PDB file of C-alpha atoms in Angstrom:
ATOM      1  CA  LEU A1045      94.290  30.307  80.945  1.00 48.00           C
ATOM      2  CA  SER A1046      94.649  29.840  77.203  1.00 60.00           C
ATOM      3  CA  LEU A1047      95.879  26.623  75.670  1.00 64.00           C
ATOM      4  CA  HIS A1048      99.016  26.679  73.613  1.00 69.00           C
ATOM      5  CA  VAL A1049     101.458  24.363  71.932  1.00 72.00           C
ATOM      6  CA  ALA A1050     105.214  24.723  72.383  1.00 68.00           C
ATOM      7  CA  LEU A1051     106.843  23.598  69.157  1.00 70.00           C
ATOM      8  CA  PRO A1052     110.294  22.080  68.946  1.00 66.00           C
ATOM      9  CA  ILE A1053     113.167  24.514  68.795  1.00 86.00           C
ATOM     10  CA  CYS A1054     113.780  25.717  65.252  1.00 89.00           C
ATOM     11  CA  LYS A1055     116.586  27.596  63.569  1.00 94.00           C
ATOM     12  CA  VAL A1056     116.162  31.026  61.942  1.00 96.00           C
ATOM     13  CA  ASN A1057     117.211  30.503  58.336  1.00 94.00           C
ATOM     14  CA  ARG A1058     119.440  32.689  56.170  1.00 90.00           C
ATOM     15  CA  PHE A1059     116.393  34.638  54.970  1.00 88.00           C
ATOM     16  CA  SER A1060     115.552  35.605  58.554  1.00 92.00           C
ATOM     17  CA  THR A1061     112.432  33.442  58.595  1.00 95.00           C
ATOM     18  CA  ILE A1062     111.043  30.469  60.465  1.00 96.00           C
ATOM     19  CA  ARG A1063     108.349  27.988  59.515  1.00 94.00           C
ATOM     20  CA  VAL A1064     105.626  27.435  62.111  1.00 92.00           C
ATOM     21  CA  LEU A1065     102.656  25.159  61.358  1.00 91.00           C
ATOM     22  CA  LYS A1066     103.289  25.348  57.590  1.00 93.00           C
ATOM     23  CA  ASN A1067     103.453  29.175  57.512  1.00 95.00           C
ATOM     24  CA  ILE A1068     106.438  31.527  57.212  1.00 96.00           C
ATOM     25  CA  TYR A1069     107.211  34.280  59.739  1.00 96.00           C
ATOM     26  CA  SER A1070     110.058  36.776  59.760  1.00 96.00           C
ATOM     27  CA  LEU A1071     112.263  37.496  62.736  1.00 96.00           C
ATOM     28  CA  HIS A1072     114.961  40.128  63.162  1.00 94.00           C
ATOM     29  CA  SER A1073     117.970  39.485  60.930  1.00 89.00           C
ATOM     30  CA  ARG A1074     120.324  39.473  63.939  1.00 91.00           C
ATOM     31  CA  LEU A1075     118.754  36.072  64.789  1.00 95.00           C
ATOM     32  CA  ILE A1076     119.854  34.398  61.545  1.00 94.00           C
ATOM     33  CA  GLY A1077     121.389  31.057  62.485  1.00 95.00           C
ATOM     34  CA  GLU A1078     120.045  31.171  66.047  1.00 96.00           C
ATOM     35  CA  ARG A1079     117.622  28.680  67.578  1.00 95.00           C
ATOM     36  CA  ILE A1080     114.266  29.909  68.862  1.00 95.00           C
ATOM     37  CA  GLU A1081     111.213  28.330  70.467  1.00 93.00           C
ATOM     38  CA  ALA A1082     107.694  29.124  69.225  1.00 93.00           C
ATOM     39  CA  HIS A1083     104.690  28.936  71.560  1.00 92.00           C
ATOM     40  CA  VAL A1084     101.521  28.801  69.459  1.00 91.00           C
ATOM     41  CA  TYR A1085      98.261  30.202  70.836  1.00 91.00           C
ATOM     42  CA  ALA A1086      94.863  30.558  69.170  1.00 89.00           C
ATOM     43  CA  ASP A1087      95.553  34.076  67.873  1.00 92.00           C
ATOM     44  CA  HIS A1088      99.289  34.674  68.224  1.00 94.00           C
ATOM     45  CA  ILE A1089     102.734  33.101  68.466  1.00 94.00           C
ATOM     46  CA  ASP A1090     105.219  33.945  71.191  1.00 94.00           C
ATOM     47  CA  VAL A1091     108.837  33.646  70.082  1.00 95.00           C
ATOM     48  CA  TRP A1092     111.375  32.822  72.777  1.00 95.00           C
ATOM     49  CA  TYR A1093     115.137  33.176  72.545  1.00 95.00           C
ATOM     50  CA  ALA A1094     117.605  32.641  75.395  1.00 93.00           C
ATOM     51  CA  GLN A1095     114.773  32.149  77.907  1.00 92.00           C
ATOM     52  CA  ARG A1096     113.196  35.500  76.986  1.00 95.00           C
ATOM     53  CA  LYS A1097     110.100  36.290  74.957  1.00 96.00           C
ATOM     54  CA  ILE A1098     111.397  38.469  72.139  1.00 96.00           C
ATOM     55  CA  GLU A1099     108.462  38.693  69.733  1.00 95.00           C
ATOM     56  CA  VAL A1100     104.706  38.268  69.501  1.00 96.00           C
ATOM     57  CA  LEU A1101     103.525  37.445  65.990  1.00 95.00           C
ATOM     58  CA  PRO A1102      99.974  37.219  64.669  1.00 95.00           C
ATOM     59  CA  ARG A1103      99.064  33.593  64.031  1.00 94.00           C
ATOM     60  CA  LEU A1104      98.271  32.756  60.423  1.00 95.00           C
ATOM     61  CA  ARG A1105      95.612  30.180  59.588  1.00 91.00           C
ATOM     62  CA  GLY A1106      95.915  27.582  56.872  1.00 92.00           C
ATOM     63  CA  LYS A1107      99.184  26.796  55.155  1.00 93.00           C
ATOM     64  CA  ASP A1108     101.717  28.465  52.888  1.00 94.00           C
ATOM     65  CA  GLY A1109     100.935  31.916  54.295  1.00 95.00           C
ATOM     66  CA  HIS A1110     103.576  34.425  55.270  1.00 96.00           C
ATOM     67  CA  CYS A1111     103.953  37.256  57.733  1.00 95.00           C
ATOM     68  CA  ILE A1112     107.013  39.340  56.848  1.00 96.00           C
ATOM     69  CA  ASN A1113     107.799  42.497  58.807  1.00 95.00           C
ATOM     70  CA  TYR A1114     110.118  44.838  56.920  1.00 95.00           C
ATOM     71  CA  ARG A1115     111.597  46.008  60.237  1.00 95.00           C
ATOM     72  CA  HIS A1116     112.994  42.501  60.757  1.00 94.00           C
ATOM     73  CA  ILE A1117     114.928  42.328  57.497  1.00 91.00           C
ATOM     74  CA  ILE A1118     115.665  45.892  56.440  1.00 93.00           C
ATOM     75  CA  ASP A1119     119.240  45.917  57.785  1.00 90.00           C
ATOM     76  CA  TRP A1120     119.973  42.692  55.895  1.00 86.00           C
ATOM     77  CA  LEU A1121     118.437  44.047  52.677  1.00 89.00           C
ATOM     78  CA  VAL A1122     120.326  47.357  52.868  1.00 89.00           C
ATOM     79  CA  ARG A1123     123.582  45.381  53.099  1.00 88.00           C
ATOM     80  CA  LYS A1124     122.521  43.230  50.116  1.00 86.00           C
ATOM     81  CA  PRO A1125     120.313  45.491  47.967  1.00 81.00           C
ATOM     82  CA  GLY A1126     120.536  43.149  44.994  1.00 86.00           C
ATOM     83  CA  ALA A1127     118.524  40.586  46.960  1.00 87.00           C
ATOM     84  CA  PHE A1128     115.509  42.904  47.056  1.00 91.00           C
ATOM     85  CA  GLU A1129     114.799  42.700  43.321  1.00 89.00           C
ATOM     86  CA  ASN A1130     113.800  39.036  43.415  1.00 87.00           C
ATOM     87  CA  TYR A1131     112.859  38.733  47.086  1.00 89.00           C
ATOM     88  CA  ARG A1132     110.116  36.127  47.395  1.00 89.00           C
ATOM     89  CA  TYR A1133     108.034  38.236  49.802  1.00 92.00           C
ATOM     90  CA  LYS A1134     108.782  41.589  48.181  1.00 93.00           C
ATOM     91  CA  ASP A1135     105.109  42.611  48.175  1.00 92.00           C
ATOM     92  CA  ASP A1136     105.123  42.477  51.993  1.00 94.00           C
ATOM     93  CA  LEU A1137     107.768  45.227  52.043  1.00 95.00           C
ATOM     94  CA  PHE A1138     105.387  47.989  51.007  1.00 97.00           C
ATOM     95  CA  PRO A1139     103.665  49.073  54.243  1.00 96.00           C
ATOM     96  CA  THR A1140     101.269  51.416  52.400  1.00 96.00           C
ATOM     97  CA  SER A1141     100.311  52.250  48.837  1.00 95.00           C
ATOM     98  CA  GLN A1142     102.496  55.392  49.089  1.00 95.00           C
ATOM     99  CA  PHE A1143     105.556  53.205  49.587  1.00 96.00           C
ATOM    100  CA  ARG A1144     104.624  51.101  46.552  1.00 96.00           C
ATOM    101  CA  MET A1145     104.066  54.172  44.372  1.00 94.00           C
ATOM    102  CA  ALA A1146     107.361  55.673  45.545  1.00 94.00           C
ATOM    103  CA  TYR A1147     109.177  52.440  44.698  1.00 95.00           C
ATOM    104  CA  ASP A1148     107.699  52.372  41.191  1.00 94.00           C
ATOM    105  CA  LEU A1149     108.643  56.034  40.636  1.00 92.00           C
ATOM    106  CA  LEU A1150     112.164  55.520  41.964  1.00 93.00           C
ATOM    107  CA  CYS A1151     112.722  52.596  39.598  1.00 93.00           C
ATOM    108  CA  SER A1152     111.366  54.524  36.609  1.00 91.00           C
ATOM    109  CA  GLU A1153     113.436  57.633  37.452  1.00 90.00           C
ATOM    110  CA  HIS A1154     116.700  55.986  38.545  1.00 91.00           C
ATOM    111  CA  GLY A1155     116.593  52.517  36.998  1.00 93.00           C
ATOM    112  CA  SER A1156     115.967  49.279  38.832  1.00 92.00           C
ATOM    113  CA  LYS A1157     119.298  48.945  40.659  1.00 93.00           C
ATOM    114  CA  GLN A1158     119.476  52.526  41.971  1.00 93.00           C
ATOM    115  CA  GLY A1159     115.699  52.620  42.522  1.00 93.00           C
ATOM    116  CA  ASN A1160     115.995  49.573  44.802  1.00 94.00           C
ATOM    117  CA  LYS A1161     118.808  51.231  46.779  1.00 94.00           C
ATOM    118  CA  HIS A1162     116.823  54.450  47.220  1.00 94.00           C
ATOM    119  CA  TYR A1163     113.709  52.533  48.255  1.00 95.00           C
ATOM    120  CA  LEU A1164     115.578  50.437  50.818  1.00 96.00           C
ATOM    121  CA  LYS A1165     117.016  53.621  52.361  1.00 95.00           C
ATOM    122  CA  ILE A1166     113.482  55.004  52.614  1.00 95.00           C
ATOM    123  CA  LEU A1167     112.231  51.762  54.166  1.00 96.00           C
ATOM    124  CA  ARG A1168     115.104  51.785  56.684  1.00 96.00           C
ATOM    125  CA  LEU A1169     114.225  55.384  57.552  1.00 95.00           C
ATOM    126  CA  ALA A1170     110.629  54.284  58.209  1.00 96.00           C
ATOM    127  CA  ALA A1171     111.859  51.461  60.452  1.00 95.00           C
ATOM    128  CA  LYS A1172     114.290  53.624  62.414  1.00 94.00           C
ATOM    129  CA  GLU A1173     112.370  56.913  62.622  1.00 91.00           C
ATOM    130  CA  SER A1174     108.670  57.034  61.806  1.00 91.00           C
ATOM    131  CA  GLU A1175     106.696  55.077  59.246  1.00 95.00           C
ATOM    132  CA  THR A1176     103.901  57.643  59.488  1.00 93.00           C
ATOM    133  CA  LEU A1177     106.162  60.628  58.806  1.00 93.00           C
ATOM    134  CA  VAL A1178     107.898  58.823  55.940  1.00 94.00           C
ATOM    135  CA  ASN A1179     104.496  57.922  54.477  1.00 94.00           C
ATOM    136  CA  GLU A1180     103.350  61.567  54.706  1.00 92.00           C
ATOM    137  CA  SER A1181     106.581  62.728  53.063  1.00 90.00           C
ATOM    138  CA  LEU A1182     106.171  60.201  50.250  1.00 92.00           C
ATOM    139  CA  ARG A1183     102.567  61.269  49.695  1.00 91.00           C
ATOM    140  CA  PHE A1184     103.666  64.900  49.403  1.00 88.00           C
ATOM    141  CA  LEU A1185     106.569  64.153  47.059  1.00 88.00           C
ATOM    142  CA  ILE A1186     104.539  61.856  44.833  1.00 88.00           C
ATOM    143  CA  ASN A1187     101.766  64.422  44.435  1.00 86.00           C
ATOM    144  CA  ARG A1188     103.790  67.646  44.307  1.00 79.00           C
ATOM    145  CA  SER A1189     107.305  67.072  43.125  1.00 69.00           C
ATOM    146  CA  ASP A1190     109.232  66.005  40.096  1.00 64.00           C
ATOM    147  CA  GLN A1191     112.091  64.889  42.349  1.00 67.00           C
ATOM    148  CA  ASN A1192     111.881  61.672  44.273  1.00 73.00           C
ATOM    149  CA  ASP A1193     114.787  60.069  46.110  1.00 75.00           C
ATOM    150  CA  SER A1194     115.797  58.858  49.538  1.00 85.00           C
ATOM    151  CA  ASP A1195     117.832  61.994  50.361  1.00 84.00           C
ATOM    152  CA  ILE A1196     114.801  64.275  49.987  1.00 85.00           C
ATOM    153  CA  VAL A1197     112.616  61.997  52.130  1.00 87.00           C
ATOM    154  CA  GLU A1198     115.361  61.756  54.753  1.00 85.00           C
ATOM    155  CA  ALA A1199     115.750  65.548  54.867  1.00 86.00           C
ATOM    156  CA  MET A1200     111.996  65.960  55.349  1.00 85.00           C
ATOM    157  CA  VAL A1201     111.902  63.395  58.159  1.00 84.00           C
ATOM    158  CA  GLU A1202     115.032  64.674  59.918  1.00 82.00           C
ATOM    159  CA  SER A1203     113.774  68.251  59.880  1.00 83.00           C
ATOM    160  CA  ASP A1204     110.400  66.998  61.079  1.00 70.00           C
ATOM    161  CA  LEU A1205     108.996  68.895  58.115  1.00 61.00           C
ATOM    162  CA  ARG A1206     105.346  68.014  57.972  1.00 59.00           C
ATOM    163  CA  PRO A1207     103.896  67.994  54.486  1.00 56.00           C
ATOM    164  CA  PRO A1208     100.647  69.920  54.082  1.00 55.00           C
ATOM    165  CA  ALA A1209      97.373  68.087  54.557  1.00 55.00           C
ATOM    166  CA  VAL A1210      95.709  66.479  51.559  1.00 53.00           C
ATOM    167  CA  ASP A1211      93.625  68.950  49.564  1.00 53.00           C
ATOM    168  CA  ARG A1212      89.919  68.170  49.759  1.00 50.00           C
ATOM    169  CA  LYS A1213      88.078  69.609  46.774  1.00 51.00           C
TER     170      LYS A1213
END
């Protein structure tokens, strides 16, 4: 039996986050405005909504930390792509270095506004389909192609086209 603390009910704010023990955690954007209950354990936090456990989050230590899962907020960001540019936790929305490199390339090739839109489509594809396959597709396109946009990545993922393995020389 592990000890835990049930915190008072808190409301999911307009950024799809909650504050638990001086740290920020994201929850799915469909919960914006809803009230949840957080049960804090030594190594994780159980999030309850409508008498059901809906999420298990890793517990952060200290204060002013943040745990933002792009899968929680991607639908919100796709609807409001302008919010991505100055999003406070933007660095948390690059699951791997391939995603970060792709974002930088998209912005340099298409400009900031269109680059953000392309990147958010790629991130939504990773959330809905397969982060691993999207990451492999990005790696291939970054290393082998002069074209880089969300439509090409989507076509690769939808066709289940597996990029070739990394060359080892």
